[in-house]
Coordinates of C-alpha atoms in Angstrom, one line a residue:
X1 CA -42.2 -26.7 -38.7
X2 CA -40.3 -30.2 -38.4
X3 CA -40.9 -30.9 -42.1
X4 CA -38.3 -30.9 -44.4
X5 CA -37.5 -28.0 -46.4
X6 CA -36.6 -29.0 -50.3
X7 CA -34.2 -27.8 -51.9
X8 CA -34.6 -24.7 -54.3
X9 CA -32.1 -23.1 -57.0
X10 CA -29.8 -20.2 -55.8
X11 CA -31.3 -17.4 -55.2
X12 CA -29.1 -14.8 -56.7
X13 CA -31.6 -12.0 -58.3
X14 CA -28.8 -11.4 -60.4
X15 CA -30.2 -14.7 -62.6
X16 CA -31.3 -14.0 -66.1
X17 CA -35.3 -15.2 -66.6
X18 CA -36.0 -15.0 -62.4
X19 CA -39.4 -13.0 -61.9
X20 CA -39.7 -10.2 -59.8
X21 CA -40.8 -11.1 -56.3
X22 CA -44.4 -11.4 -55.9
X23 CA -45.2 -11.9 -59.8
X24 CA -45.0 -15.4 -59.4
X25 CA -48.3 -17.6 -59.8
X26 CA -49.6 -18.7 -56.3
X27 CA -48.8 -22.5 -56.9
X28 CA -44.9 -21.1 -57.7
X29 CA -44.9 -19.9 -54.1
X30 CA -43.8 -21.7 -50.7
X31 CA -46.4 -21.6 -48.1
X32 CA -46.4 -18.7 -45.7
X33 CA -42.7 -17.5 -47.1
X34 CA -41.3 -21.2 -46.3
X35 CA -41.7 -20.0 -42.2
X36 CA -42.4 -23.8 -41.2
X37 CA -39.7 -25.1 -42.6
X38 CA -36.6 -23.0 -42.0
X39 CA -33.7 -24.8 -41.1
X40 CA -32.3 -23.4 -37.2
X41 CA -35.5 -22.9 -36.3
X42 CA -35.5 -20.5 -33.3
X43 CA -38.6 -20.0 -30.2
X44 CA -40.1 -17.3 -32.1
X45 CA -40.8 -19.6 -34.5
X46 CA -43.2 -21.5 -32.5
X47 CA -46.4 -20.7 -34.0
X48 CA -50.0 -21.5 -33.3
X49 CA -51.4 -24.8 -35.2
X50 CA -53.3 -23.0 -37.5
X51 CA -52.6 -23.6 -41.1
X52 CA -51.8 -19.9 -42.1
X53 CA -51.2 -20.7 -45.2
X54 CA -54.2 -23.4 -46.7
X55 CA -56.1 -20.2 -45.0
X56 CA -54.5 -17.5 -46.7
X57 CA -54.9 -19.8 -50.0
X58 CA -58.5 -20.1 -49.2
X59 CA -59.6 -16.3 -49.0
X60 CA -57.5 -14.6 -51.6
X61 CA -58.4 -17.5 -54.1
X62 CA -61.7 -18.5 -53.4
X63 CA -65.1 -17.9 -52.4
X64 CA -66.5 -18.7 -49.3
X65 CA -70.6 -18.5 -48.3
X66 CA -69.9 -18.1 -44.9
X67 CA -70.4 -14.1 -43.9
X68 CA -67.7 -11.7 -42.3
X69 CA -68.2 -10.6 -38.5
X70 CA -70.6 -7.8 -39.0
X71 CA -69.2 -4.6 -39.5
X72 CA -66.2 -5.9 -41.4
X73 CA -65.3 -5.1 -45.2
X74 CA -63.9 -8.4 -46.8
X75 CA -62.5 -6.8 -49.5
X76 CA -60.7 -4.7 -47.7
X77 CA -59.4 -7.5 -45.5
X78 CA -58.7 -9.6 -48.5
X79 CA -56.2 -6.7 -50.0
X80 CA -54.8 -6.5 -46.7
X81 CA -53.9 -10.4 -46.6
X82 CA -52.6 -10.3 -50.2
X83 CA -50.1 -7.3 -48.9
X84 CA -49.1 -10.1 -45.9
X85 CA -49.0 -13.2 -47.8
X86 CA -46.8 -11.2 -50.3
X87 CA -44.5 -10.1 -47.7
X88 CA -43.8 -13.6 -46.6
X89 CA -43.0 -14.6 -49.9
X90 CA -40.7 -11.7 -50.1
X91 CA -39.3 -12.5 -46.9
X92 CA -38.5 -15.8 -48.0
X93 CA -36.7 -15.0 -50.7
X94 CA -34.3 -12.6 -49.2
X95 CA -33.9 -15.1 -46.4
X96 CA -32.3 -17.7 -48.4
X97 CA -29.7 -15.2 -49.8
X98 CA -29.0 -14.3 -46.6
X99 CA -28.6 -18.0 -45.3
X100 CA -26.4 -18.1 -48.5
X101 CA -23.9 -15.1 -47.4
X102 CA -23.9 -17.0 -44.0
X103 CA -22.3 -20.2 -45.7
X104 CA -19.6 -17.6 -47.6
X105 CA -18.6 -16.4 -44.4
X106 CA -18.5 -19.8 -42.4
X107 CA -15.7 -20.9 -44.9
X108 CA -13.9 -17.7 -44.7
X109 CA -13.9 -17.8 -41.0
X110 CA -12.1 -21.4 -41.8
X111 CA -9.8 -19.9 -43.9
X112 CA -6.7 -18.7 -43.5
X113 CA -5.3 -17.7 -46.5
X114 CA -5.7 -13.9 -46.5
X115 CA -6.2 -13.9 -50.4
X116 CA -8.8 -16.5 -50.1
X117 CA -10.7 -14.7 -47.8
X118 CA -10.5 -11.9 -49.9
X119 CA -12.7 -13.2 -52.9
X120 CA -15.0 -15.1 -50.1
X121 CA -15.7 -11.2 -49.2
X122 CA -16.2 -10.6 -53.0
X123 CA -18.9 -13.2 -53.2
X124 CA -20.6 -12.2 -49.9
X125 CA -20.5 -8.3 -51.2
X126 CA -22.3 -9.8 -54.3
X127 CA -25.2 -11.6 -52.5
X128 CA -25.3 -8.5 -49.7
X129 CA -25.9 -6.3 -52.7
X130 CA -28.4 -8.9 -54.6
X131 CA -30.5 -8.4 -51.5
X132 CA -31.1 -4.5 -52.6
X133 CA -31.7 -5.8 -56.0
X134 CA -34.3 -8.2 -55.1
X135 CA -36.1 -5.7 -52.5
X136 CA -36.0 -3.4 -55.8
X137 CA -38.2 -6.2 -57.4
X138 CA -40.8 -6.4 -55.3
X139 CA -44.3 -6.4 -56.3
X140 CA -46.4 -3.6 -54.7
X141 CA -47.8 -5.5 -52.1
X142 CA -44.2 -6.3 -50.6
X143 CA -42.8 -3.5 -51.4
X144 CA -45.7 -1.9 -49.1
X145 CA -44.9 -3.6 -46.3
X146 CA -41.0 -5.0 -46.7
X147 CA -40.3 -2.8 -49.3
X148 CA -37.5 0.4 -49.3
X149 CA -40.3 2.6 -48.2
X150 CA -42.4 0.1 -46.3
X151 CA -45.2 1.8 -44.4
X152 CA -47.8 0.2 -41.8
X153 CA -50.4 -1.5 -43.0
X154 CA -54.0 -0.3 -41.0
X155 CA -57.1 -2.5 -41.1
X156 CA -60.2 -1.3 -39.7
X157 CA -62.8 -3.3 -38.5
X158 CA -65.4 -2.8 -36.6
X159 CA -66.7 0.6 -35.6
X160 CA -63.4 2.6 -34.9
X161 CA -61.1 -0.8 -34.0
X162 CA -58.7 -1.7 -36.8
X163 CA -55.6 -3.7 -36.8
X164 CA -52.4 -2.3 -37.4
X165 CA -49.5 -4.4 -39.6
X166 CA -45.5 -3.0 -38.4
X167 CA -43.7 -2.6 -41.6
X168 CA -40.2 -3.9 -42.2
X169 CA -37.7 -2.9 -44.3
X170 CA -35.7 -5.9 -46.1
X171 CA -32.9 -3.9 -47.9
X172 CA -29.4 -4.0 -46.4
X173 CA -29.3 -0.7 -45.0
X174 CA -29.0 0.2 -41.6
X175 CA -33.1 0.9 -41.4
X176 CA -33.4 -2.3 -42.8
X177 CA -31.5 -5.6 -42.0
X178 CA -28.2 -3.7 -41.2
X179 CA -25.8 -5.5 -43.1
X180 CA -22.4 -4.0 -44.2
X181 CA -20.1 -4.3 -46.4
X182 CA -17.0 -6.6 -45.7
X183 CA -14.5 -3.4 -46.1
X184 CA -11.6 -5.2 -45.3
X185 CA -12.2 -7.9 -47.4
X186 CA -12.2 -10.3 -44.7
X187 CA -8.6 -9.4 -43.6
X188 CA -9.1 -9.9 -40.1
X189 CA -11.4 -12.2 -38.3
X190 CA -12.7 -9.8 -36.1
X191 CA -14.9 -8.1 -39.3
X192 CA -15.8 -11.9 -40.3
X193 CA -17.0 -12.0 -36.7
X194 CA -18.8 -8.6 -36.7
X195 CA -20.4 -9.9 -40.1
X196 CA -21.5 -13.1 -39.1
X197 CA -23.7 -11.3 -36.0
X198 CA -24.9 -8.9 -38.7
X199 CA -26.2 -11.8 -40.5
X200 CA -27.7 -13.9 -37.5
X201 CA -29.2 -10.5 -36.3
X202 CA -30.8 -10.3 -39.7
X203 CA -32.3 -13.5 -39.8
X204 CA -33.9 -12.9 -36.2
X205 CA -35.3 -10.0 -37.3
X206 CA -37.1 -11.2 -40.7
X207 CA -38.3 -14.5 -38.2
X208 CA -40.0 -12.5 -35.9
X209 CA -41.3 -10.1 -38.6
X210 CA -43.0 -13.5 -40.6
X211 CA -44.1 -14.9 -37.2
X212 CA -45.9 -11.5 -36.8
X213 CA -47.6 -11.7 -40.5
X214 CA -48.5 -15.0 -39.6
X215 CA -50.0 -14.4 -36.7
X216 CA -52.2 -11.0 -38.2
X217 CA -53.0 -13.0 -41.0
X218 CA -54.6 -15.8 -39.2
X219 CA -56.1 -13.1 -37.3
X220 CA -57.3 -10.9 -40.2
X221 CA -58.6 -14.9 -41.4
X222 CA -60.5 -15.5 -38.7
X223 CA -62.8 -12.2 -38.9
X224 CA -63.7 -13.1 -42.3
X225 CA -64.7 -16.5 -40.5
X226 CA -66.7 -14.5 -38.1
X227 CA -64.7 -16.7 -35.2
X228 CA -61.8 -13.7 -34.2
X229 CA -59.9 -14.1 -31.4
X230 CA -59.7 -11.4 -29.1
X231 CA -56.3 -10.7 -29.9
X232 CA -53.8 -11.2 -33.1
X233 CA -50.9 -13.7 -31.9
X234 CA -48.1 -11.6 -32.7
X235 CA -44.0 -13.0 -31.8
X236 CA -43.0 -9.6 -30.9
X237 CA -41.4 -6.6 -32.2
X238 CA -39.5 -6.6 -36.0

């Protein structure tokens, strides 16, 4: 989680020639949505050592000899780690334009020209809004799970157990991350205030949401290992 994070291009899905979300090849992708190396990190964050993602790697893209715990259906475990592992990526992505509106309003809160501030709101409408257009992208495995209309994911196992995955909605709205619009173009600093918790409220939300994937991925792993823990190490609720 210490490593550094390199830098990528900006991640407006406004860009002519970026893919959709989730039709990238695997070896475009960051590992497990980029959750080890976010800058800020925060305690839900603090994930077991288990390589999430060089084990998500492993079972969607190659074949392994050893069995799954009796009882369990692999390939319906493997579609249900290629809907998580999608997510993260998706997750990811929407991150970094949220971390972007974060820096717009950071210098309008330093501002204090009034008409400056004004087109700092502009450009943070522009990336709030890009998030609906890249949630509109999504592949149909994030779209499943993070997606406008994301549903919970249910995995049985064995006999009547199963393992259920909490959806969570990446759009702006307010059944998503809850970000609104700067309606008096940053006018006052109270409603750069109000925005700026809007945005840090959104990023601890996705976090715990990717800590969660991670954590029912590894478990999800691990019963096609035939080596499941007792219990999925979740970070708590979305």
């Amino acid at each position: 989680m210490g490593t550094a994070r390199p830098r990528r291009q900006q991640a407006s899905s406004g860009r002519a020639g970026k893919k959709p979300v989730g039709d990238r090849k695997p070896d475009q992708k960051k590992k497990t949505g980029g959750l080890f190396r976010r800058r800020n990190a925060t305690p839900v964050e603090e994930l077991p050592a288990i390589n999430a993602a060089a084990g998500l790697d492993r079972v969607l893209r190659q074949k392994t000899e050893r069995p799954a715990a009796v009882g369990v259906d692999p390939e319906v475990v493997r579609a249900a780690l290629a809907r998580i592992e999608a997510a993260l990526f998706a997750i990811d992505d929407v991150r970094e334009i949220v971390e972007q509106a974060q820096d717009v309003v950071l210098s309008a809160r330093e501002l204090e020209d009034a008409g400056g501030r004004a087109l700092l709101a502009e450009s943070y409408d522009e990336l709030r809004q890009s998030i609906d257009r890249a949630v509109d992208q999504f592949d149909e495995n994030a779209a499943r799970l993070v997606g406008f209309e994301a549903e919970e994911l249910v995995v049985p196992l064995v006999g009547q157990a199963s393992l259920s995955v909490t959806p969570m909605r990446l759009d702006t709205s307010s059944g998503g991350l809850g970000l609104s619009p700067p309606r008096d173009a940053f006018a006052s600093f109270d409603e750069i205030k109000a925005i700026t918790a809007e945005l840090d409220a959104a990023l601890a939300r996705a976090d715990r949401a990717a800590a969660g994937y991670v954590g029912d991925a590894q478990y999800l792993i691990a019963r096609l290992d035939d080596r499941a823990p007792k219990q999925p190490q979740r970070a708590g609720p979305a």
